[in-house]
Short mmCIF file of C-alpha atoms and ligand atoms in Angstrom, two decimals:
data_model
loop_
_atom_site.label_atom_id
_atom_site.label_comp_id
_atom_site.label_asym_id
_atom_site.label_seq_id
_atom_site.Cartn_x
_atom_site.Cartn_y
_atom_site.Cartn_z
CA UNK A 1 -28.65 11.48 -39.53
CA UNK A 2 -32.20 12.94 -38.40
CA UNK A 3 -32.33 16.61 -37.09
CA UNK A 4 -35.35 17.64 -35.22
CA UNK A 5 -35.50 21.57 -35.87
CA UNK A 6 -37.72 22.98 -33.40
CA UNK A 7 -38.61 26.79 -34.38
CA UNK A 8 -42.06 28.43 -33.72
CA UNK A 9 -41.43 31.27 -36.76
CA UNK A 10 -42.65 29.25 -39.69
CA UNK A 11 -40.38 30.99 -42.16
CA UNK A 12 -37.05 30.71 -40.03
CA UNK A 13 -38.26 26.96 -39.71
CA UNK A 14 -38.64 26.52 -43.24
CA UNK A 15 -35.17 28.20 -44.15
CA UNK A 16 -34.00 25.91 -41.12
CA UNK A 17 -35.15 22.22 -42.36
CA UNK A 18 -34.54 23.00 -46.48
CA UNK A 19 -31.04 24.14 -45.51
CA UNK A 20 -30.35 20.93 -43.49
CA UNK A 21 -32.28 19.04 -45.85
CA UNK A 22 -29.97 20.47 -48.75
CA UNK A 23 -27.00 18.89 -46.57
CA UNK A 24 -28.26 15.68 -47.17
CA UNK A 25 -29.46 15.32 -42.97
CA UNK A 26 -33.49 13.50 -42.59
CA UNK A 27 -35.46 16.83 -40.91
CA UNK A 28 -38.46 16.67 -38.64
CA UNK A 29 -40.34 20.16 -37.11
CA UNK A 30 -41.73 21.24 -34.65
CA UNK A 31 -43.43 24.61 -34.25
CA UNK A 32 -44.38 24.70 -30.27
CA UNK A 33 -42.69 23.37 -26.71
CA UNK A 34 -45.31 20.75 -26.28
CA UNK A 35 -45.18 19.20 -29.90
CA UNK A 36 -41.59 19.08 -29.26
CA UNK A 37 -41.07 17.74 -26.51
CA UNK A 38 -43.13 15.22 -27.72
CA UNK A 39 -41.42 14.65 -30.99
CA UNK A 40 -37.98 14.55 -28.58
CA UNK A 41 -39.27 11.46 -26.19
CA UNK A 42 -40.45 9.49 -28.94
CA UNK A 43 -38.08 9.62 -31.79
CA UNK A 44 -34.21 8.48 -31.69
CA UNK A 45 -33.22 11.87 -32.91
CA UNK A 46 -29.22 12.54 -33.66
CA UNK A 47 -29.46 16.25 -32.95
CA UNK A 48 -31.92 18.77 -32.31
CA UNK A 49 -32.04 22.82 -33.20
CA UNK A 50 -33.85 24.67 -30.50
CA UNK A 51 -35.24 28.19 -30.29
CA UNK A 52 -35.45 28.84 -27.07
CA UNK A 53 -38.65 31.70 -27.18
CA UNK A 54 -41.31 29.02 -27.87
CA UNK A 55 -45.18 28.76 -27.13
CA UNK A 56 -46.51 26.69 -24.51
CA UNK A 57 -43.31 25.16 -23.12
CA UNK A 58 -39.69 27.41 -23.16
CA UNK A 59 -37.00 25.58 -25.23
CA UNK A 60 -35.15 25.20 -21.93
CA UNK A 61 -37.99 23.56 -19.99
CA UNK A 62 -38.24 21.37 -22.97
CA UNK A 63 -34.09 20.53 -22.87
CA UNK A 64 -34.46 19.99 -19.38
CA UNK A 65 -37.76 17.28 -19.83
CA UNK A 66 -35.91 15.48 -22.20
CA UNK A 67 -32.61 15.34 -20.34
CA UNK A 68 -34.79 14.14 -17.47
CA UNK A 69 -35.96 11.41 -19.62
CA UNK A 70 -32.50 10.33 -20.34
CA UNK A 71 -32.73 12.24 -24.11
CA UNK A 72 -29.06 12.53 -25.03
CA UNK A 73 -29.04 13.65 -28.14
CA UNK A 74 -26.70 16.83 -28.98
CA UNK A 75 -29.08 20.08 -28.66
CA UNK A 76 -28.00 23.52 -30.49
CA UNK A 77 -29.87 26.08 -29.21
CA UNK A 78 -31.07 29.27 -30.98
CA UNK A 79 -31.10 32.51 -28.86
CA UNK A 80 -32.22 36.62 -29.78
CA UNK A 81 -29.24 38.53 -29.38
CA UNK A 82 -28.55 40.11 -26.26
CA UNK A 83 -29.83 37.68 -24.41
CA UNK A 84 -27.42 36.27 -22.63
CA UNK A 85 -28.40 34.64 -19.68
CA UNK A 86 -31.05 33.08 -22.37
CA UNK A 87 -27.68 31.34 -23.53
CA UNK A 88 -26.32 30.33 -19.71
CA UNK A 89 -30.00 28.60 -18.93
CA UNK A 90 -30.05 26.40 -22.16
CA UNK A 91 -26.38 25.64 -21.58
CA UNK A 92 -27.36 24.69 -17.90
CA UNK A 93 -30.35 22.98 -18.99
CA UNK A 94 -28.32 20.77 -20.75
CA UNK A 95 -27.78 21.91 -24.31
CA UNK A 96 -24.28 21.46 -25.73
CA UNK A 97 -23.81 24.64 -27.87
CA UNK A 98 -25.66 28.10 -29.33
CA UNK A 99 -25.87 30.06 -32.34
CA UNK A 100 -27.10 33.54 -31.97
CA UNK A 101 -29.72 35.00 -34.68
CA UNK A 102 -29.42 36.09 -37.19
CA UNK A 103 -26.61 33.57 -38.02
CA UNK A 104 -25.08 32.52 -41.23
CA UNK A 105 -26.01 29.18 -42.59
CA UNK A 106 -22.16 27.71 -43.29
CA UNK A 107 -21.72 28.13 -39.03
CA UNK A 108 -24.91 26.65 -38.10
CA UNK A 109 -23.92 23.91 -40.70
CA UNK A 110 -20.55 23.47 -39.28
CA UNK A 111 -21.79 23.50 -35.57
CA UNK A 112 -24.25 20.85 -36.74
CA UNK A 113 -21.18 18.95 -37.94
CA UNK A 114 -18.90 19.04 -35.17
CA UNK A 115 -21.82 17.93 -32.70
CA UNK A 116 -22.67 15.39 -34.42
CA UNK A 117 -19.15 13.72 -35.09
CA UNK A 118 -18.65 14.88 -31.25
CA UNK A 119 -21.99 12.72 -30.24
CA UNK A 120 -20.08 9.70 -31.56
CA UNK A 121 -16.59 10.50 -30.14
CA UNK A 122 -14.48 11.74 -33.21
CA UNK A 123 -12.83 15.03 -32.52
CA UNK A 124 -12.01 15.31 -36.78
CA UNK A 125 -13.74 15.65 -39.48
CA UNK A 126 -12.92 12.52 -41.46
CA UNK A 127 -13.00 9.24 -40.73
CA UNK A 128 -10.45 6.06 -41.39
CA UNK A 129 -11.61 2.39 -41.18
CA UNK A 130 -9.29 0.28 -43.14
CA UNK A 131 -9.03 1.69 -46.63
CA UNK A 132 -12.32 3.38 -46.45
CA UNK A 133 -12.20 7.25 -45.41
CA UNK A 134 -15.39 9.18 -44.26
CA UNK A 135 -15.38 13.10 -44.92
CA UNK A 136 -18.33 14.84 -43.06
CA UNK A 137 -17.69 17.92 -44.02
CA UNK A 138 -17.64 16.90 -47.62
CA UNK A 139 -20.24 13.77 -47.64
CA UNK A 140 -17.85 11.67 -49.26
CA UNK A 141 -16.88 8.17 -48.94
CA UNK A 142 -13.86 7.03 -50.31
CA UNK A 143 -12.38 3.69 -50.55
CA UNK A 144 -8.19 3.60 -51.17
CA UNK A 145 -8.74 7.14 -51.90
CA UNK A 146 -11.17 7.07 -54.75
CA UNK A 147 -14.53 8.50 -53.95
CA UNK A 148 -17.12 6.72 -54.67
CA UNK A 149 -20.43 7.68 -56.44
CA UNK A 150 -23.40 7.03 -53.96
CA UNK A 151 -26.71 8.40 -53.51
CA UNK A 152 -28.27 10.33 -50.55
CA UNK A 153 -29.75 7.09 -49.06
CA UNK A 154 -26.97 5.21 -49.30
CA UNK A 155 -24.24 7.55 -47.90
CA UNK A 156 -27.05 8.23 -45.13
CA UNK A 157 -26.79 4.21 -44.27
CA UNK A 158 -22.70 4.17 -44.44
CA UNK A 159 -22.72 7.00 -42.20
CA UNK A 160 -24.20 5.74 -40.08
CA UNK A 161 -22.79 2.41 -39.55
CA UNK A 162 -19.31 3.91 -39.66
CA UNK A 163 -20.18 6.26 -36.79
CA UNK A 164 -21.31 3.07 -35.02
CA UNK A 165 -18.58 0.48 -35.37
CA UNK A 166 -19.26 -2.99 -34.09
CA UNK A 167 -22.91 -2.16 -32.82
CA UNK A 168 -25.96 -4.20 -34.47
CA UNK A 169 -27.25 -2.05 -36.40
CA UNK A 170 -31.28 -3.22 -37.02
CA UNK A 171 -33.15 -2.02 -40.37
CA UNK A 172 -35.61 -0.42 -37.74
CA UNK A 173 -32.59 1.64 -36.26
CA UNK A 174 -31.53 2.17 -39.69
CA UNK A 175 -34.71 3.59 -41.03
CA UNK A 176 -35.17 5.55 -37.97
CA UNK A 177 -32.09 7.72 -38.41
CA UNK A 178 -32.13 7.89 -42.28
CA UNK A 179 -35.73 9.25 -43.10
CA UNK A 180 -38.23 11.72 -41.48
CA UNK A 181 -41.58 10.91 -40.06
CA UNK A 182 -43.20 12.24 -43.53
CA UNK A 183 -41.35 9.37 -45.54
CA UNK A 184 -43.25 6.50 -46.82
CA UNK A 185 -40.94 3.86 -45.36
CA UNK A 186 -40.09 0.80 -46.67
CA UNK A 187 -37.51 -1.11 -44.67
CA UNK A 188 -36.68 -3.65 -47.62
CA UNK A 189 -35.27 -1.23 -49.35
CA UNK A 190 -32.61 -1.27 -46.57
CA UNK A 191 -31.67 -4.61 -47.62
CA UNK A 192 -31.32 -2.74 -50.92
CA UNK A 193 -28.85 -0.03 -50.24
CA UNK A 194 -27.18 -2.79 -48.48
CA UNK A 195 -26.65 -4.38 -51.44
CA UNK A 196 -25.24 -1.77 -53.31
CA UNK A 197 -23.06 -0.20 -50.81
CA UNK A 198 -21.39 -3.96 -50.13
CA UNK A 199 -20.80 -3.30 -54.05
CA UNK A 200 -19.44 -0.11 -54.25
CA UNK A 201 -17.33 0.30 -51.06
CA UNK A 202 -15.74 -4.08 -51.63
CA UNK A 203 -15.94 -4.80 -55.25
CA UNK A 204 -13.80 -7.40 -54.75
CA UNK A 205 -15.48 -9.13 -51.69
CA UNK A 206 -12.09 -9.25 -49.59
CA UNK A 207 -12.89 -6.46 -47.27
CA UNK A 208 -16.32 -7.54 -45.99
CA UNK A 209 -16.95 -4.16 -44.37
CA UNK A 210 -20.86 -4.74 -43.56
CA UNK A 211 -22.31 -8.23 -41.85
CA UNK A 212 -25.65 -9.22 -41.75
CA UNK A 213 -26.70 -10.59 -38.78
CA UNK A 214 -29.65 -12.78 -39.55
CA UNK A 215 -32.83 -11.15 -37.97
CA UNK A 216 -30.77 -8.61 -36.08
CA UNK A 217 -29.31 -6.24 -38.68
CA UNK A 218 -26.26 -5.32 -39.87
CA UNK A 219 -22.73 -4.38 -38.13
CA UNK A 220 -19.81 -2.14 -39.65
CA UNK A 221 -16.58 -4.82 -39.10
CA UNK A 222 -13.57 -2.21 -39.73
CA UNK A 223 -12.16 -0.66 -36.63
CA UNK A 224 -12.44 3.19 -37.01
CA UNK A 225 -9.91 5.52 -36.70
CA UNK A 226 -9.38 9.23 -37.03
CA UNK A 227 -8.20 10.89 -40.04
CA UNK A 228 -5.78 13.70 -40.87
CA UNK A 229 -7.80 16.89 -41.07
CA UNK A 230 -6.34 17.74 -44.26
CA1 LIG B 1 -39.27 32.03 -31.06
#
């Protein structure tokens, strides 16, 4: 998943993308309205984290341009406190939720969270398809409950095909969502993680949970379902 944290204080920013970096999410900046608006029309973002006291263009004219350009992406928006009616014009404007600074980080985490597993229709935190279960809050993937040792890039890539069952999935998409715009990317080592994610999550080769669509991508098979919350 790739945050776009738009903050024109560069230590709050800072704090901002190594904290969601730290939670495994791909983090892009941006440190004025212009640049992020920007940023916002031309890359597939999964969430963005908007102060709303920027230079050059307010965070809410900026939620409002890219809602006019059909940007649907969920937006958490940062206000002073006090500010109130700050909170009712980014709401209005066509952000989904607010934190209030100074905030603590496990909140902003877990609003992060629940937007995101919101964006893609899942009211719980973890995830069934077949024997495989998806905790977000935990970043684990388990298969017949037994987690499974993955790295960073690969969980990114199961993630994100189970939060898109049955969609083609292209290594373009794939690469979009998984790195940020400062990564050297290399979309054959897609085919890579592929390869050992088909391994670790169907070491048996009965379940067949990812299919490769010649020159098209991949697409998660297994019907999702929600999970118990416990
Ligand atoms: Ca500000």
């Amino acid at each position: 998943m790739r945050i776009l944290v738009v903050e024109d204080e560069p230590t709050l920013c800072r704090q901002l993308q190594t904290l969601l970096e730290q939670h495994g999410y791909a983090v892009d900046t941006a440190s004025d309205g212009r640049e992020a608006l920007f940023q916002g029309q031309e890359t597939p973002f999964d969430l963005a984290v908007v102060d709303l006291g920027l230079p050059q263009l307010s965070g809410v004219d900026v939620i409002h341009r890219w809602r006019e350009a059909g940007r649907d992406f969920p937006i958490l928006i940062l206000t002073a406190r006090g500010r109130w009616q700050e909170k009712v014009e980014g709401l209005e404007a066509g952000a989904d939720d607010y934190m209030v600074k100074p905030f603590h980080d496990e909140e902003l985490l877990a609003r992060v969270r629940a937007l995101l597993r919101r964006a893609h229709g899942q009211s719980r935190p973890v995830i069934r398809s077949g024997p495989i279960s998806l905790d977000l809050r935990t970043r684990t993937l388990s298969v017949n409950n037994q987690p499974q040792e993955l790295t960073a890039y690969e969980y990114r890539v199961a993630e994100y095909l189970i939060l898109n069952p049955d969609k083609v999935v292209s290594k373009t998409e794939l690469t979009e969502h998984i790195y940020d715009q400062d990564f050297d990317r290399d979309s054959n080592v897609i085919e890579v993680f592929i390869g050992r994610l088909r391994k670790k999550l169907d070491n048996d080769g009965t379940l067949k949970p990812i299919e490769t669509l010649r020159g098209r991508g991949y697409r998660w098979t297994l019907a999702t379902r929600e999970g118990e919350a416990s």
